[in-house]
Amino acid sequence: MSSQQNMSTNETIDHCKVPNQVTYKTLSWLVIGEFVLGLPLNLSVLYIFIFRFKFWKNKSIFLFNIVVADFLLVVCLPAKAYHYQNGNRRSPDKMVCKTMIFMLFLNRGASIAFLITLSIDRYFNVVQLGRRNIVKVLKKSPHVCIVIWLLLLPLTIPTMVKTFECCNSLGRKYETPFHDVTDTFREVVYFGQIIIPFIILVYCTVRIVNRLQRKTVGEKAKLRRAMCVVLSVFVVFSVCFLPSTVARAVLLTVRLKEWQDAEDMVVQVYDSFMVLSYIDCLLDPLVYCFCNSGFKDAYISTFCPTFLRNRLPDTDFGLGTTTITTTTTSGIREITLPILAK
């Protein structure tokens, strides 16, 4: 009898209705803005990588996979905005709800995996120079990217196994312990795929910055490029992933303590930070530019207007070009040589 009452209570309370219409109407317009900016940006990046830059010839297979992950995120944004506009935190349709969360988990996992791989590659190139760089070896095989995608799929299974209330049900009361196991596993995956890579990222960043402080003249440009790569990845993590992770931890704490009034407020904060996390599809192109100046040059030459290209500086602040000064009988001549980041 008690079990039936718990089931009835859970069914009558709809935790997926938005707690504040104004907040979610605003969030829906922010999501629409991210879609409007993100779709053409990612389509243009895909075009450059495939038709102009030819990523398979320039050892940029990992960058291309980040673009694919971002594109998967962008195509989900209209549905998310639609649900917010209609007063729902997710789709009332269970299959659509699961599919959306599956796509978001897959995008987040793929983006983090490939971004961290880039940071580790830069770390080995400048800090562990002379040792075997396994990442550089893996970059030569596109099959590795397929393996990474396949390894990410099992981590999304908990979102597809069983119906869960509002797709984030840890702390709710259910008639069987199966739900708790599934939800607990999903939360472990959620936090693990942020915290562990972030620790790795911080370590790589600190070591590269320390190496830069002990640089020699000949290593300056290379170390600066590596530092810009890991710092750009650090910015993406700090802006897109960390705030929503902290808010998620607070939300679970409040929910487990059954503070319903506080939960309604924390839910809005958490969903707001999740909307903020979607801008990684807008920030990732900065990482591409820092990682490989060849991509940046191809993008600018294709989409940047001529009058604006003429105003861009010839030097690349040590990121992609270098300036060599030579002396001739007629005076001093400057020669600018492009150096593709590897």
Coordinates of C-alpha atoms in Angstrom, one line a residue:
M1 CA 0.0 0.0 0.0
S2 CA 2.8 2.4 0.9
S3 CA 4.6 1.5 -2.3
Q4 CA 1.5 2.3 -4.3
Q5 CA 1.1 5.7 -2.6
N6 CA 4.7 6.6 -3.4
M7 CA 4.1 5.6 -7.0
S8 CA 1.0 7.7 -7.1
T9 CA 2.8 10.7 -5.6
N10 CA 5.6 10.5 -8.1
E11 CA 3.2 10.3 -11.0
T12 CA 1.1 13.3 -9.9
I13 CA 4.1 15.6 -9.3
D14 CA 5.5 16.8 -12.7
H15 CA 9.1 17.8 -11.9
C16 CA 9.7 18.5 -15.6
K17 CA 7.4 21.5 -15.7
V18 CA 9.4 24.8 -15.6
P19 CA 9.3 26.4 -12.1
N20 CA 9.4 29.9 -13.6
Q21 CA 7.9 30.8 -17.0
V22 CA 9.9 34.0 -17.4
T23 CA 13.2 32.4 -16.8
Y24 CA 12.7 29.7 -19.3
K25 CA 11.2 32.0 -21.9
T26 CA 14.5 33.9 -21.7
L27 CA 16.6 30.8 -21.8
S28 CA 14.7 29.7 -24.9
W29 CA 15.7 32.9 -26.7
L30 CA 19.3 32.4 -25.7
V31 CA 19.2 28.8 -27.1
I32 CA 17.7 30.2 -30.3
G33 CA 20.6 32.7 -30.5
E34 CA 23.1 29.9 -30.0
F35 CA 21.5 28.0 -32.8
V36 CA 21.4 30.9 -35.2
L37 CA 25.1 31.7 -34.6
G38 CA 26.2 28.1 -34.2
L39 CA 24.7 26.5 -37.3
P40 CA 26.3 28.7 -40.0
L41 CA 29.6 28.8 -38.0
N42 CA 29.9 25.0 -37.7
L43 CA 28.7 24.5 -41.3
S44 CA 31.4 26.9 -42.5
V45 CA 34.0 25.1 -40.4
L46 CA 32.9 21.7 -41.8
Y47 CA 33.3 23.1 -45.3
I48 CA 36.8 24.4 -44.6
F49 CA 38.0 21.2 -43.0
I50 CA 36.6 19.0 -45.8
F51 CA 37.0 21.0 -49.0
R52 CA 39.7 23.6 -48.3
F53 CA 41.9 22.4 -45.5
K54 CA 41.5 18.6 -46.2
F55 CA 42.0 17.6 -42.6
W56 CA 43.0 14.0 -43.4
K57 CA 46.2 15.4 -45.0
N58 CA 47.0 17.9 -42.3
K59 CA 46.9 15.7 -39.2
S60 CA 43.8 17.4 -37.9
I61 CA 41.5 14.4 -37.5
F62 CA 40.9 15.2 -33.8
L63 CA 39.9 18.8 -34.7
F64 CA 37.5 17.5 -37.3
N65 CA 35.8 15.2 -34.7
I66 CA 35.3 18.1 -32.4
V67 CA 33.5 19.9 -35.2
V68 CA 31.3 16.8 -35.7
A69 CA 30.5 16.7 -32.0
D70 CA 29.6 20.4 -32.0
F71 CA 27.3 19.9 -35.0
L72 CA 25.4 17.2 -33.2
L73 CA 24.8 19.6 -30.4
V74 CA 23.6 22.4 -32.7
V75 CA 21.0 20.3 -34.3
C76 CA 19.5 19.6 -30.9
L77 CA 19.1 23.2 -29.9
P78 CA 15.8 24.0 -31.7
A79 CA 14.0 21.2 -29.8
K80 CA 15.4 22.4 -26.5
A81 CA 14.2 26.0 -27.2
Y82 CA 10.8 24.6 -28.3
H83 CA 10.3 22.8 -25.0
Y84 CA 11.3 25.8 -22.9
Q85 CA 8.9 28.0 -24.8
N86 CA 6.1 25.5 -24.0
G87 CA 6.8 25.4 -20.3
N88 CA 8.7 22.1 -20.2
R89 CA 12.3 21.4 -19.1
R90 CA 12.3 18.4 -21.6
S91 CA 10.1 16.8 -24.2
P92 CA 6.9 15.2 -22.8
D93 CA 7.6 12.3 -25.3
K94 CA 9.8 9.8 -23.4
M95 CA 11.7 8.7 -26.5
V96 CA 12.4 12.3 -27.6
C97 CA 13.6 13.1 -24.1
K98 CA 16.0 10.1 -24.0
T99 CA 17.3 10.9 -27.5
M100 CA 18.0 14.5 -26.6
I101 CA 19.9 13.6 -23.5
F102 CA 21.7 10.8 -25.4
M103 CA 22.9 13.4 -28.0
L104 CA 23.9 15.9 -25.4
F105 CA 25.9 13.3 -23.4
L106 CA 27.6 12.1 -26.6
N107 CA 28.5 15.6 -27.7
R108 CA 29.9 16.5 -24.3
G109 CA 31.9 13.3 -24.0
A110 CA 33.3 13.6 -27.5
S111 CA 34.2 17.3 -27.2
I112 CA 36.0 16.7 -23.9
A113 CA 37.8 13.6 -25.1
F114 CA 39.2 15.2 -28.2
L115 CA 40.0 18.5 -26.5
I116 CA 42.0 16.8 -23.8
T117 CA 43.7 14.7 -26.4
L118 CA 44.9 17.9 -28.0
S119 CA 46.2 19.2 -24.7
I120 CA 48.1 16.0 -24.0
D121 CA 49.6 16.2 -27.4
R122 CA 50.9 19.7 -26.8
Y123 CA 52.2 18.7 -23.4
F124 CA 54.3 15.9 -24.8
N125 CA 55.5 18.1 -27.6
V126 CA 57.0 20.8 -25.3
V127 CA 57.4 19.3 -21.9
Q128 CA 58.3 15.6 -22.6
L129 CA 60.2 16.4 -25.8
G130 CA 62.3 13.4 -26.8
R131 CA 60.0 10.8 -25.3
R132 CA 57.6 8.8 -27.5
N133 CA 54.4 10.8 -28.1
I134 CA 51.7 8.2 -28.4
V135 CA 49.1 10.9 -29.3
K136 CA 51.2 11.9 -32.3
V137 CA 51.2 8.2 -33.4
L138 CA 47.4 8.0 -32.9
K139 CA 46.8 11.1 -34.9
K140 CA 48.0 9.2 -38.0
S141 CA 45.3 6.6 -37.7
P142 CA 41.6 7.7 -38.2
H143 CA 40.5 4.4 -36.7
V144 CA 41.4 5.7 -33.3
C145 CA 38.6 8.3 -33.5
I146 CA 36.1 5.6 -34.3
V147 CA 37.3 3.7 -31.2
I148 CA 36.8 6.9 -29.1
W149 CA 33.3 7.3 -30.4
L150 CA 32.5 3.7 -29.7
L151 CA 33.9 3.9 -26.2
L152 CA 31.6 6.9 -25.5
L153 CA 28.5 5.0 -26.4
P154 CA 28.4 2.7 -23.3
L155 CA 28.6 5.8 -21.1
T156 CA 25.3 7.0 -22.6
I157 CA 23.4 3.8 -22.1
P158 CA 21.9 4.8 -18.7
T159 CA 19.9 7.6 -20.6
M160 CA 18.3 4.9 -22.8
V161 CA 17.7 2.0 -20.4
K162 CA 14.6 3.0 -18.5
T163 CA 12.2 5.9 -18.2
F164 CA 13.5 8.3 -15.6
E165 CA 11.7 11.3 -14.3
C166 CA 12.7 14.4 -16.2
C167 CA 15.8 12.6 -17.4
N168 CA 17.6 13.5 -14.1
S169 CA 15.8 11.5 -11.3
L170 CA 18.5 10.8 -8.7
G171 CA 17.0 11.4 -5.3
R172 CA 13.4 10.6 -6.3
K173 CA 11.6 7.7 -4.7
Y174 CA 10.9 4.6 -6.8
E175 CA 9.4 1.2 -6.4
T176 CA 12.5 -0.7 -7.4
P177 CA 16.3 -0.1 -6.7
F178 CA 17.0 -0.4 -10.5
H179 CA 16.3 3.2 -11.0
D180 CA 18.7 4.3 -8.3
V181 CA 21.5 2.2 -9.8
T182 CA 20.9 3.6 -13.3
D183 CA 20.7 7.2 -12.1
T184 CA 23.8 6.8 -9.8
F185 CA 25.8 5.4 -12.7
R186 CA 24.8 8.3 -14.9
E187 CA 25.8 10.9 -12.3
V188 CA 29.2 9.2 -11.8
V189 CA 29.7 9.4 -15.6
Y190 CA 28.5 13.0 -15.7
F191 CA 31.0 14.2 -13.0
G192 CA 33.8 11.9 -14.0
Q193 CA 33.9 13.1 -17.6
I194 CA 34.4 16.6 -16.3
I195 CA 36.5 16.3 -13.2
I196 CA 39.1 13.8 -14.4
P197 CA 39.8 15.6 -17.7
F198 CA 39.9 19.0 -15.9
I199 CA 42.6 17.7 -13.6
I200 CA 44.6 16.5 -16.6
L201 CA 44.1 19.9 -18.3
V202 CA 45.3 21.8 -15.2
Y203 CA 48.4 19.6 -15.0
C204 CA 49.3 20.1 -18.7
T205 CA 48.7 23.8 -18.5
V206 CA 50.8 24.3 -15.4
R207 CA 53.7 22.3 -16.8
I208 CA 53.6 24.1 -20.2
V209 CA 53.5 27.5 -18.5
N210 CA 56.5 26.5 -16.3
R211 CA 58.4 25.3 -19.3
L212 CA 57.6 28.6 -21.1
Q213 CA 59.2 30.5 -18.1
R214 CA 62.4 28.5 -18.6
K215 CA 62.3 28.9 -22.4
T216 CA 65.2 29.5 -24.7
V217 CA 65.1 31.8 -27.7
G218 CA 64.6 29.1 -30.3
E219 CA 61.7 27.5 -28.4
K220 CA 59.7 30.6 -27.7
A221 CA 57.3 30.5 -30.6
K222 CA 56.6 26.8 -30.2
L223 CA 56.0 27.0 -26.5
R224 CA 53.7 30.0 -27.0
R225 CA 51.6 28.2 -29.5
A226 CA 51.3 25.2 -27.1
M227 CA 50.4 27.5 -24.2
C228 CA 47.7 29.2 -26.3
V229 CA 46.2 25.8 -27.2
V230 CA 45.9 24.5 -23.6
L231 CA 44.7 27.9 -22.4
S232 CA 42.0 28.0 -25.0
V233 CA 40.9 24.5 -24.0
F234 CA 41.0 25.7 -20.3
V235 CA 38.7 28.6 -21.2
V236 CA 36.2 26.3 -22.9
F237 CA 36.2 24.1 -19.8
S238 CA 35.9 27.0 -17.4
V239 CA 33.0 28.7 -19.3
C240 CA 31.1 25.7 -20.7
F241 CA 31.5 22.7 -18.4
L242 CA 32.6 23.7 -14.9
P243 CA 29.6 26.0 -13.9
S244 CA 27.0 23.4 -14.9
T245 CA 28.9 20.7 -13.0
V246 CA 29.0 22.7 -9.8
A247 CA 25.3 23.6 -10.2
R248 CA 24.5 19.9 -10.8
A249 CA 26.3 18.9 -7.5
V250 CA 24.3 21.6 -5.6
L251 CA 21.0 20.4 -7.3
L252 CA 21.6 16.8 -6.3
T253 CA 22.4 17.8 -2.7
V254 CA 19.2 19.9 -2.4
R255 CA 17.1 17.1 -4.0
L256 CA 18.5 14.4 -1.7
K257 CA 17.7 16.6 1.3
E258 CA 14.2 17.1 -0.1
W259 CA 14.3 20.9 0.0
Q260 CA 11.6 21.5 -2.6
D261 CA 11.5 25.3 -2.4
A262 CA 15.3 25.5 -2.8
E263 CA 15.2 22.9 -5.5
D264 CA 12.9 25.0 -7.7
M265 CA 15.5 27.8 -7.5
V266 CA 18.6 25.6 -8.0
V267 CA 16.9 23.9 -11.0
Q268 CA 16.7 27.3 -12.8
V269 CA 20.4 28.0 -12.0
Y270 CA 21.4 24.6 -13.3
D271 CA 19.4 24.8 -16.5
S272 CA 20.8 28.3 -17.1
F273 CA 24.3 27.0 -16.8
M274 CA 23.4 24.1 -19.1
V275 CA 22.3 26.7 -21.7
L276 CA 25.6 28.5 -21.2
S277 CA 27.5 25.2 -21.8
Y278 CA 26.1 25.0 -25.3
I279 CA 28.3 27.9 -26.4
D280 CA 31.2 25.4 -26.7
C281 CA 30.0 25.1 -30.3
L282 CA 30.9 28.8 -30.7
L283 CA 34.2 28.8 -28.7
D284 CA 35.7 25.6 -30.2
P285 CA 36.7 27.4 -33.5
L286 CA 39.1 29.5 -31.4
V287 CA 40.8 26.2 -30.4
Y288 CA 41.1 25.2 -34.1
C289 CA 42.8 28.5 -34.9
F290 CA 45.3 28.1 -32.1
C291 CA 46.0 24.5 -33.0
N292 CA 46.6 25.0 -36.6
S293 CA 47.3 28.3 -38.4
G294 CA 46.7 26.6 -41.7
F295 CA 43.0 26.2 -40.8
K296 CA 42.8 29.8 -39.7
D297 CA 44.4 31.0 -42.9
A298 CA 42.0 28.9 -45.0
Y299 CA 39.0 30.1 -43.1
I300 CA 40.0 33.8 -43.4
S301 CA 40.8 33.6 -47.1
T302 CA 37.4 31.9 -47.8
F303 CA 35.0 33.8 -45.6
C304 CA 36.7 37.1 -44.6
P305 CA 35.9 40.1 -46.9
T306 CA 38.9 41.4 -48.8
F307 CA 38.9 44.8 -47.2
L308 CA 39.1 43.2 -43.8
R309 CA 41.8 40.7 -44.8
N310 CA 44.0 43.6 -45.9
R311 CA 43.7 45.1 -42.4
L312 CA 44.7 42.0 -40.6
P313 CA 48.3 42.0 -39.4
D314 CA 50.9 39.9 -41.3
T315 CA 52.4 38.5 -38.1
D316 CA 50.5 35.9 -36.0
F317 CA 51.8 36.8 -32.5
G318 CA 54.0 33.7 -32.6
L319 CA 51.0 31.4 -33.3
G320 CA 51.4 30.6 -36.9
T321 CA 54.0 32.8 -38.6
T322 CA 57.4 34.1 -37.8
T323 CA 59.3 37.1 -39.1
I324 CA 62.9 36.8 -40.1
T325 CA 65.0 39.9 -40.6
T326 CA 68.0 39.8 -42.9
T327 CA 70.4 42.5 -44.0
T328 CA 71.3 43.1 -47.6
T329 CA 73.6 45.6 -49.3
S330 CA 70.6 47.8 -50.0
G331 CA 69.3 47.8 -46.4
I332 CA 67.1 45.7 -44.1
R333 CA 64.5 43.4 -45.6
E334 CA 61.8 41.6 -43.7
I335 CA 60.6 38.2 -44.8
T336 CA 57.5 36.6 -43.3
L337 CA 57.4 32.9 -43.4
P338 CA 54.3 30.9 -42.5
I339 CA 54.8 28.0 -40.1
L340 CA 52.0 25.5 -39.8
A341 CA 51.4 24.2 -36.3
K342 CA 51.9 20.5 -36.1

